[in-house]
Tab-separated table of C-alpha atoms and ligand atoms in Angstrom:
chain	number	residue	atom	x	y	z
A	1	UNK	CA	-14.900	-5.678	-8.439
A	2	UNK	CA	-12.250	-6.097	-11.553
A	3	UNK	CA	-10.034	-8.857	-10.312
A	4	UNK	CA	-6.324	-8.129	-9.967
A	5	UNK	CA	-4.285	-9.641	-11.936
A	6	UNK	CA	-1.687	-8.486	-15.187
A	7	UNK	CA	0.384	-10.083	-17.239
A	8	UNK	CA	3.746	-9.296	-15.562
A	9	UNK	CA	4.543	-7.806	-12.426
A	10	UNK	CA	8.311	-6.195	-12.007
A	11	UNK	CA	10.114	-7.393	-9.174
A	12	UNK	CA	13.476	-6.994	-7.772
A	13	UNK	CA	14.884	-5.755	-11.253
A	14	UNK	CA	13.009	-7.983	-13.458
A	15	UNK	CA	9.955	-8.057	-15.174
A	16	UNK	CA	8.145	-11.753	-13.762
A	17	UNK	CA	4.989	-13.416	-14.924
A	18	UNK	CA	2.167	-12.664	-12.223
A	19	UNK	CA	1.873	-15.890	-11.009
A	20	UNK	CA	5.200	-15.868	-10.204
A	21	UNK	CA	5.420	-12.459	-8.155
A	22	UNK	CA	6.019	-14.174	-4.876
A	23	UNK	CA	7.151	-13.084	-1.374
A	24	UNK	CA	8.167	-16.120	1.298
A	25	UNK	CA	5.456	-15.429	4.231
A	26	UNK	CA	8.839	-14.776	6.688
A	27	UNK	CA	9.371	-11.315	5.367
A	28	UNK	CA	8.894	-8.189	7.212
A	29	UNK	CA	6.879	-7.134	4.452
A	30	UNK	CA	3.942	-10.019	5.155
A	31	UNK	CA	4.128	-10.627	8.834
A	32	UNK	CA	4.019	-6.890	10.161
A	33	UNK	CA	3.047	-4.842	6.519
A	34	UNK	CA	6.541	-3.153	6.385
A	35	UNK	CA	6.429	-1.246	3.000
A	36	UNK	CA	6.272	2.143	1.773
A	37	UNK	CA	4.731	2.931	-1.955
A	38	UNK	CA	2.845	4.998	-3.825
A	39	UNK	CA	-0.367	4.687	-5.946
A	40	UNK	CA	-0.012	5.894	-9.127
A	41	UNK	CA	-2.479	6.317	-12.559
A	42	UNK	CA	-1.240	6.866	-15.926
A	43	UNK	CA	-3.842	8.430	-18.435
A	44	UNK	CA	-4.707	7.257	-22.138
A	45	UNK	CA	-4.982	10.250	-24.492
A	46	UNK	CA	-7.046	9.276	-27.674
A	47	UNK	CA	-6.527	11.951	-29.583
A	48	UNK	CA	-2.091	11.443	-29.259
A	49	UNK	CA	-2.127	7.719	-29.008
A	50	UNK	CA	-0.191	7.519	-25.559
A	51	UNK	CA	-0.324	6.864	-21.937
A	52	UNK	CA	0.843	9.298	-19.603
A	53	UNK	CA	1.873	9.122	-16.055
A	54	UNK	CA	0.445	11.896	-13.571
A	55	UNK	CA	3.024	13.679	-11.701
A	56	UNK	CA	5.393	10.330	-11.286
A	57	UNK	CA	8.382	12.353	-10.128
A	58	UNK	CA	6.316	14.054	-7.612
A	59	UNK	CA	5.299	10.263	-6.353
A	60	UNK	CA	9.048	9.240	-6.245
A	61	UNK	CA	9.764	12.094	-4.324
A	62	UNK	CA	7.208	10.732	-1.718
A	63	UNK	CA	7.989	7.414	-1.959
A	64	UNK	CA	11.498	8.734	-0.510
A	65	UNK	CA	10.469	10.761	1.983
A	66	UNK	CA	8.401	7.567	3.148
A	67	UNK	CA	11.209	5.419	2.825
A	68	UNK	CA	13.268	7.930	4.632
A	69	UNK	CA	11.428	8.098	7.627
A	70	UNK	CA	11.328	4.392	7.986
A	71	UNK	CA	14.764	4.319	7.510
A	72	UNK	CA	14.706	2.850	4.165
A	73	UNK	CA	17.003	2.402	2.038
A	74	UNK	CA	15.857	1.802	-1.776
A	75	UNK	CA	18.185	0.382	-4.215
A	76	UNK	CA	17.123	2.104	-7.293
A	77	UNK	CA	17.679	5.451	-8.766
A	78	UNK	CA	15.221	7.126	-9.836
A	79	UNK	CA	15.695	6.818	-13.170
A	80	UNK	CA	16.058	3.130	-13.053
A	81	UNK	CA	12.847	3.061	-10.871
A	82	UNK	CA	11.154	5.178	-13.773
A	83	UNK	CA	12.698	2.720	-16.356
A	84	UNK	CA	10.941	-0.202	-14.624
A	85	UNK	CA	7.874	1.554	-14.332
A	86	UNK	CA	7.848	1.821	-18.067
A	87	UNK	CA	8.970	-1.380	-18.803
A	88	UNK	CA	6.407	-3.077	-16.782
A	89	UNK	CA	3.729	-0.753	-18.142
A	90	UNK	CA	4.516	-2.018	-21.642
A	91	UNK	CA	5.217	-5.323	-21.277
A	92	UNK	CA	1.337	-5.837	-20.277
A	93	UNK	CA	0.375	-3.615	-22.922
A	94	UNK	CA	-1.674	-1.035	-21.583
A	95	UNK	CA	-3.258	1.537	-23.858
A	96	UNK	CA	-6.120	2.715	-21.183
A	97	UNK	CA	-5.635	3.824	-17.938
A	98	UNK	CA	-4.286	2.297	-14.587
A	99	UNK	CA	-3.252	2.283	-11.490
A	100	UNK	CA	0.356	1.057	-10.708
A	101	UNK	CA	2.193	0.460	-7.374
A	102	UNK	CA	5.977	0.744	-6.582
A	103	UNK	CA	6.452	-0.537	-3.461
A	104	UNK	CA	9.749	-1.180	-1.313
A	105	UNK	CA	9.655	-3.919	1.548
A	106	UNK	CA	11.657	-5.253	3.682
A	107	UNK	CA	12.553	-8.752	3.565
A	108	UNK	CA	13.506	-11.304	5.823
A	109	UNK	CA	14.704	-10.098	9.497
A	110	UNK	CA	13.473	-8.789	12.673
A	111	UNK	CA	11.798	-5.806	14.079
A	112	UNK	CA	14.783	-4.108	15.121
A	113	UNK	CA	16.858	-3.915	11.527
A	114	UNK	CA	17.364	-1.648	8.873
A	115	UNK	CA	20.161	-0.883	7.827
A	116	UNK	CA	21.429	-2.586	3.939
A	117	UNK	CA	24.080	-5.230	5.744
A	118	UNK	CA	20.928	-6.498	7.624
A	119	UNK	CA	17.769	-6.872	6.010
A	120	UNK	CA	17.302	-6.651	2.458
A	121	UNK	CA	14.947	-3.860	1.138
A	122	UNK	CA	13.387	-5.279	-1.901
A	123	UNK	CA	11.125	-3.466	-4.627
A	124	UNK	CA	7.948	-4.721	-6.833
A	125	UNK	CA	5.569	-2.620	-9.378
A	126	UNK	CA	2.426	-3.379	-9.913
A	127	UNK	CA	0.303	-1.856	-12.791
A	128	UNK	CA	-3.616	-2.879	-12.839
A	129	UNK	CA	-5.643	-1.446	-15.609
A	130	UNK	CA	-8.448	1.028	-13.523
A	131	UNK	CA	-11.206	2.665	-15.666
A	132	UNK	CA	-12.696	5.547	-13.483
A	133	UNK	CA	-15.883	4.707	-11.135
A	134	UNK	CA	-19.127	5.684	-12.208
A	135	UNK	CA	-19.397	7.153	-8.428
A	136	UNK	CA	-17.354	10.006	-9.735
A	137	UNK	CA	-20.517	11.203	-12.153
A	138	UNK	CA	-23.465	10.479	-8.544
A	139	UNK	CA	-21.132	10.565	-5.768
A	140	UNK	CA	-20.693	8.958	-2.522
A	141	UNK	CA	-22.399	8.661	1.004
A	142	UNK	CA	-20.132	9.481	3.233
A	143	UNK	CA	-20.254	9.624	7.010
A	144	UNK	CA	-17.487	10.325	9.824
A	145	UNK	CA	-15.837	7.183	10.966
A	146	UNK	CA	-15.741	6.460	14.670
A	147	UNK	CA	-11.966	5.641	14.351
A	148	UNK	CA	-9.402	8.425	14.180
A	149	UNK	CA	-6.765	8.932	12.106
A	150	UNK	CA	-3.232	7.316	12.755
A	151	UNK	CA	-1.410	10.240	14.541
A	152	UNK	CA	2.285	11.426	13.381
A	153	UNK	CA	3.357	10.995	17.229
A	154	UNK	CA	2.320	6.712	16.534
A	155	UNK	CA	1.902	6.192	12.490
A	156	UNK	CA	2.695	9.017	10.272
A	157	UNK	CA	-0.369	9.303	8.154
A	158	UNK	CA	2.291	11.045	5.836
A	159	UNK	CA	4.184	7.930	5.289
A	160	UNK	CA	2.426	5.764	2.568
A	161	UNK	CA	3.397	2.631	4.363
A	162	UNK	CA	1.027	-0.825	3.970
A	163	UNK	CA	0.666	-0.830	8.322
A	164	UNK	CA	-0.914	2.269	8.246
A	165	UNK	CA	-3.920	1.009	5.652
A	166	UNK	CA	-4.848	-0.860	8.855
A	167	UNK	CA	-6.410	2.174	10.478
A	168	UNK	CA	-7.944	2.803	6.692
A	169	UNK	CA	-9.466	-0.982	6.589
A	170	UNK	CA	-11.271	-0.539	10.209
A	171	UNK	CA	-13.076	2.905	8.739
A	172	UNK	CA	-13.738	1.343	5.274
A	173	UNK	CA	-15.321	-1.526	7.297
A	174	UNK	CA	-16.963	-0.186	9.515
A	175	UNK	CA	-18.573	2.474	7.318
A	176	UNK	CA	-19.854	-0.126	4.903
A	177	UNK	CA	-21.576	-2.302	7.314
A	178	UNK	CA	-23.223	1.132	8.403
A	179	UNK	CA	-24.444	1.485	4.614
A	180	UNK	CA	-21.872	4.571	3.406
A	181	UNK	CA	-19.225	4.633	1.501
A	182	UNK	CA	-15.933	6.083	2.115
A	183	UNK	CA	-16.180	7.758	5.636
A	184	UNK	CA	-14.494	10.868	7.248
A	185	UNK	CA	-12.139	10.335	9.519
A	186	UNK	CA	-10.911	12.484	12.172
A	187	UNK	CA	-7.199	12.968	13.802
A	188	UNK	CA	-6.647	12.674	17.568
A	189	UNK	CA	-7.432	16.250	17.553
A	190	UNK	CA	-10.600	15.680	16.523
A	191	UNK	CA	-10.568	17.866	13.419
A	192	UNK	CA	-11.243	16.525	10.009
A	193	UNK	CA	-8.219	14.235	8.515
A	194	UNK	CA	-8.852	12.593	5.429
A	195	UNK	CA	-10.459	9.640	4.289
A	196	UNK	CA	-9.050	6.044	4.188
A	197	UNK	CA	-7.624	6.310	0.792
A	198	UNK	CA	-8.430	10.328	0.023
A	199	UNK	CA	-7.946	13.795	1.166
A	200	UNK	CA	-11.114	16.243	1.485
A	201	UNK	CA	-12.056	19.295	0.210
A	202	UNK	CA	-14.942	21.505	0.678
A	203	UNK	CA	-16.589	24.483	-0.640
A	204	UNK	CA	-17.978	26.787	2.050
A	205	UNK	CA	-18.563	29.908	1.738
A	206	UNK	CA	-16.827	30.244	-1.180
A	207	UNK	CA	-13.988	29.613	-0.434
A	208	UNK	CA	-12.119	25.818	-1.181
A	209	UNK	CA	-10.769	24.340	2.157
A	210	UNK	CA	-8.798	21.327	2.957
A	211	UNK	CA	-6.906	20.117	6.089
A	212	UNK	CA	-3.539	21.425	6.211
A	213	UNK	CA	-0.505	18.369	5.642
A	214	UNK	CA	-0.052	18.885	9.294
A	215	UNK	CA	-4.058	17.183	10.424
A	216	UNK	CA	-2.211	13.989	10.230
A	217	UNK	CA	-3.163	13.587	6.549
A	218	UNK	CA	-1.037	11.569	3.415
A	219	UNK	CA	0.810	14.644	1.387
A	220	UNK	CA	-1.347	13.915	-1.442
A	221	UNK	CA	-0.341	15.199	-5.317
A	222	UNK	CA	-3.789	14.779	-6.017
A	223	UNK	CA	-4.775	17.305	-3.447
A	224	UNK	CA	-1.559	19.719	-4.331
A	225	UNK	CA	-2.844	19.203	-8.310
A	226	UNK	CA	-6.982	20.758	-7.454
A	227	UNK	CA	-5.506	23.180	-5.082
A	228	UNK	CA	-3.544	25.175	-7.842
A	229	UNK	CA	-5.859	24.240	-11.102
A	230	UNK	CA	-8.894	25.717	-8.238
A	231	UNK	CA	-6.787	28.931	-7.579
A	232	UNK	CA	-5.219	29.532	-11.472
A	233	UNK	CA	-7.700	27.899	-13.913
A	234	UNK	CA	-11.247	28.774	-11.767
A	235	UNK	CA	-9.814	31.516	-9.654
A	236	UNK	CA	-10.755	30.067	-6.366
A	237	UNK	CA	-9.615	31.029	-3.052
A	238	UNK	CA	-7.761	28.282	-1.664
A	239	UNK	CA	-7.496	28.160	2.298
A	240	UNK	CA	-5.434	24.975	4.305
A	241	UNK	CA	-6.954	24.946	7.658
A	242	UNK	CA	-8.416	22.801	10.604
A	243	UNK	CA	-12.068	21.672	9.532
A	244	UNK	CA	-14.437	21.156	12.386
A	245	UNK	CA	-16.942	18.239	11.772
A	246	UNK	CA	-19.602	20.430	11.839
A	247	UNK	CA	-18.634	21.996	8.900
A	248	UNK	CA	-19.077	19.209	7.013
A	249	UNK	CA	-22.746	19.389	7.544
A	250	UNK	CA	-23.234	22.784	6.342
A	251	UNK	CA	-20.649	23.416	3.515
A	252	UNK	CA	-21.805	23.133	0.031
A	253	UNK	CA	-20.059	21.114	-1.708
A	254	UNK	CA	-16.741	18.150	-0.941
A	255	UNK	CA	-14.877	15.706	-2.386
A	256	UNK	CA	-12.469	13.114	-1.859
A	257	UNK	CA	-9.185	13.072	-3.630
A	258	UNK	CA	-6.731	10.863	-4.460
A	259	UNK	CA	-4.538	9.398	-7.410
A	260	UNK	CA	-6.865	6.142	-7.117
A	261	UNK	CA	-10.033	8.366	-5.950
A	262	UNK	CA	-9.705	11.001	-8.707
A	263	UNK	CA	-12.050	13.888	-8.003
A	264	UNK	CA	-14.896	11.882	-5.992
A	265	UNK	CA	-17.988	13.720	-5.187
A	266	UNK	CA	-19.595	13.545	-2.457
A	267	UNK	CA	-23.296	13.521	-2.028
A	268	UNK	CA	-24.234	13.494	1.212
A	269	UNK	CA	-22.783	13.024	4.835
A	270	UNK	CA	-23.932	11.291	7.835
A	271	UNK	CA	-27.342	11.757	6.071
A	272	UNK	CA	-26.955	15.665	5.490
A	273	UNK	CA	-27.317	16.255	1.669
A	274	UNK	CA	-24.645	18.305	0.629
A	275	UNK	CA	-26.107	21.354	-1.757
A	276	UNK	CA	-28.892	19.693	-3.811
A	277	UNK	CA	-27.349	16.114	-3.026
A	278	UNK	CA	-25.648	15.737	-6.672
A	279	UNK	CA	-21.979	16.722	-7.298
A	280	UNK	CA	-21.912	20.741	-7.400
A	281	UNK	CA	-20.825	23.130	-9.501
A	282	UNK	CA	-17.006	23.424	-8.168
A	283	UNK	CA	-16.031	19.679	-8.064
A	284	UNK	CA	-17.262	19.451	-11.398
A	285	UNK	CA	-14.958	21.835	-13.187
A	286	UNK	CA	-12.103	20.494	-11.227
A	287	UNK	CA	-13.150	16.967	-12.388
A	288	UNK	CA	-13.121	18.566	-15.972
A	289	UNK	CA	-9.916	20.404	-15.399
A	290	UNK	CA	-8.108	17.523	-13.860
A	291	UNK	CA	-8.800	14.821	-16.333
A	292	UNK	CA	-7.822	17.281	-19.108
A	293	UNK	CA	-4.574	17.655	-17.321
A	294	UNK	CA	-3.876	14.383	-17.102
A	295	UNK	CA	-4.587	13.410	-20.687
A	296	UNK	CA	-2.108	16.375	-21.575
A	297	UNK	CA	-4.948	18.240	-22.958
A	298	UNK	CA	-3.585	21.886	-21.008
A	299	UNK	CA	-0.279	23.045	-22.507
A	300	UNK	CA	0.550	24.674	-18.965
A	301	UNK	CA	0.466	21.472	-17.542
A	302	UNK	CA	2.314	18.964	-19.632
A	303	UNK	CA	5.185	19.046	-17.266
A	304	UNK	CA	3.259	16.971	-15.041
A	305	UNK	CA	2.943	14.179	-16.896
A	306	UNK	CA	5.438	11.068	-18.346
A	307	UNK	CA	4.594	9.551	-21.838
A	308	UNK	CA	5.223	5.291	-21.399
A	309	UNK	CA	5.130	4.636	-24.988
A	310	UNK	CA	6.843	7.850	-26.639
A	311	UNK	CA	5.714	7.333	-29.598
A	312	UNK	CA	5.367	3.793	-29.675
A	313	UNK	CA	1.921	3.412	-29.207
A	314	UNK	CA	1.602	5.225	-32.487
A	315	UNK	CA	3.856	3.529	-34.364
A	316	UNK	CA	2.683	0.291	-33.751
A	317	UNK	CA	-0.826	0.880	-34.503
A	318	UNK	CA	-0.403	2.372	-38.058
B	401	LIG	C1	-4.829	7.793	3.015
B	401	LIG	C2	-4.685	8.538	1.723
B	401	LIG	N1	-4.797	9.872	1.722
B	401	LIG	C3	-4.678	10.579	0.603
B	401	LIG	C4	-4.437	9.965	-0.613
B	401	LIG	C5	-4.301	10.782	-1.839
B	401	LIG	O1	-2.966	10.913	-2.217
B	401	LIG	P1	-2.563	11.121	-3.720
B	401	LIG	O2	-3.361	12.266	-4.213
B	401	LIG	O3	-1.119	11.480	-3.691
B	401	LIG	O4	-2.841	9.878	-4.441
B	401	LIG	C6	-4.295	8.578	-0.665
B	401	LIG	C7	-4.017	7.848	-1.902
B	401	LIG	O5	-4.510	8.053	-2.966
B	401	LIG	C8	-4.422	7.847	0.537
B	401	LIG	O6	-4.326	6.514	0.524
């Protein structure tokens, strides 16, 4: 495992040395894992000499929503959140991809507060450079975790908050000390959710299906990205509904998604080889298509996408 560390982190509107990045043990934020964020990757593109960010708006926009429903209140614009995202970015001098962090916390107080006058909500990024996994090119063994999904009636799976990576930890856990990787885990329903740090797809019949945002999954861009290069670049069918575990055994081909994920095939699960038991035909071309994306390679979808050195990158290296 890469260790993490960077140069700088940004912290409460100003960029800090890593060491430094500190939060006093007291705070919400440590004793009971009150934050919201996002997980973000920005994209190197060889051929223009800069680093893209995927979709950051559409992570913002989350990141609200989150913050919203905890009642949240974050001092920064957007812009100015964007700014320090960019700042941070190049003041540790990426020029290969990563995985960055915004996350909002709350600071010292109790249980009960929220609101500005009481408890401070404080902000850090952190950026981490990420190559992909060579999982994405043999996939994964996945299996369905005993543990269910945190339920929007107790822990909205759709807020991105650190408390709810608890549930995550106990599936990631428990599936590795069973010999899998990432499992499968079910909501209270008992229909397919997500994984601990992905959504699902599968190919069945052919058809692409996914849990709809309402199986107590995370609202994932990654997952809203596939779903529309699937049904206008490959000419898929798309289809959001319950997914029975069963399912999972006989459809043809999945994979997890996810802004730290990517495309992530999966092989096989709870020892049922999916198709031939290597990543199939469909999660291949979206692997291709995605990646292209997010290097700016497709015209169509350059609006996704945030350049962190505008130029710069360039200009420095000639
Ligand atoms: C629990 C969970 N579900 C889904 C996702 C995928 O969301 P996104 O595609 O927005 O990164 C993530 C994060 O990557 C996650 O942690």
């Amino acid at each position: 495992m890469p260790k993490m560390t960077a140069d700088w982190v940004w912290m409460d509107g100003r960029l800090v040395p890593w060491k430094d990045a500190t939060l006093h043990v007291a705070t919400e934020c440590v004793l009971r894992g009150e934050n919201v964020f996002e997980g973000e990757r920005a994209y190197w593109s060889e051929e223009e000499g800069e680093l893209f960010m995927f979709r950051h708006a559409d992570h913002i926009r989350r990141l609200r929503e989150g913050a919203r429903i905890m009642r949240m209140s974050i001092p920064y614009s957007d812009a100015e959140i964007e700014a320090a995202c960019i700042s941070l970015i190049r003041a540790c001098n990426y020029r290969s991809g990563i995985h960055f962090r915004p996350v909002v916390y709350f600071a010292d107080g109790e249980l009960t507060q929220y609101r500005p006058d009481e408890i401070r909500t404080g902000m850090f990024i952190l950026a981490l450079s990420m190559p992909s996994k060579d999982t994405l090119r043999t996939g994964v063994k996945s299996c369905v975790s005993t543990w269910r999904r945190n339920g929007d009636l107790s822990s909205p799976s759709r807020v991105k908050s650190g408390a709810n990576y608890h549930n995550s930890r106990l599936a990631y856990i428990e599936a590795r000390l069973n010999g899998f990787g990432p499992p499968i885990m079910l909501n209270n329903a008992g229909k397919v959710a997500e994984g601990p740090g992905a959504c699902i797809m599968m190919m069945r019949q052919g058809r692409l299906v996914t849990p709809p945002v309402t199986a107590d999954i995370l609202e994932s861009i990654t997952r809203e990205t596939l779903m529309e290069l699937a049904r206008a670049e490959l000419g898929i069918e798309v289809v959001e509904r319950d997914i029975d575990r069963s399912e999972l055994y006989v459809c043809d081909e999945a994979f997890f998604c996810g802004s730290g994920a990517e495309v992530l095939p999966i092989s096989s699960i709870d020892h049922y080889d999916l198709g031939d038991g290597t990543p199939g035909q469909v999660t291949r071309a979206l692997q291709d298509l995605y990646f292209r994306a997010a290097r700016g390679a497709i015209p169509k979808y350059r609006h996704w996408l945030t350049p962190v050195w505008g130029g710069a990158a360039r200009a420095a290296a000639e």
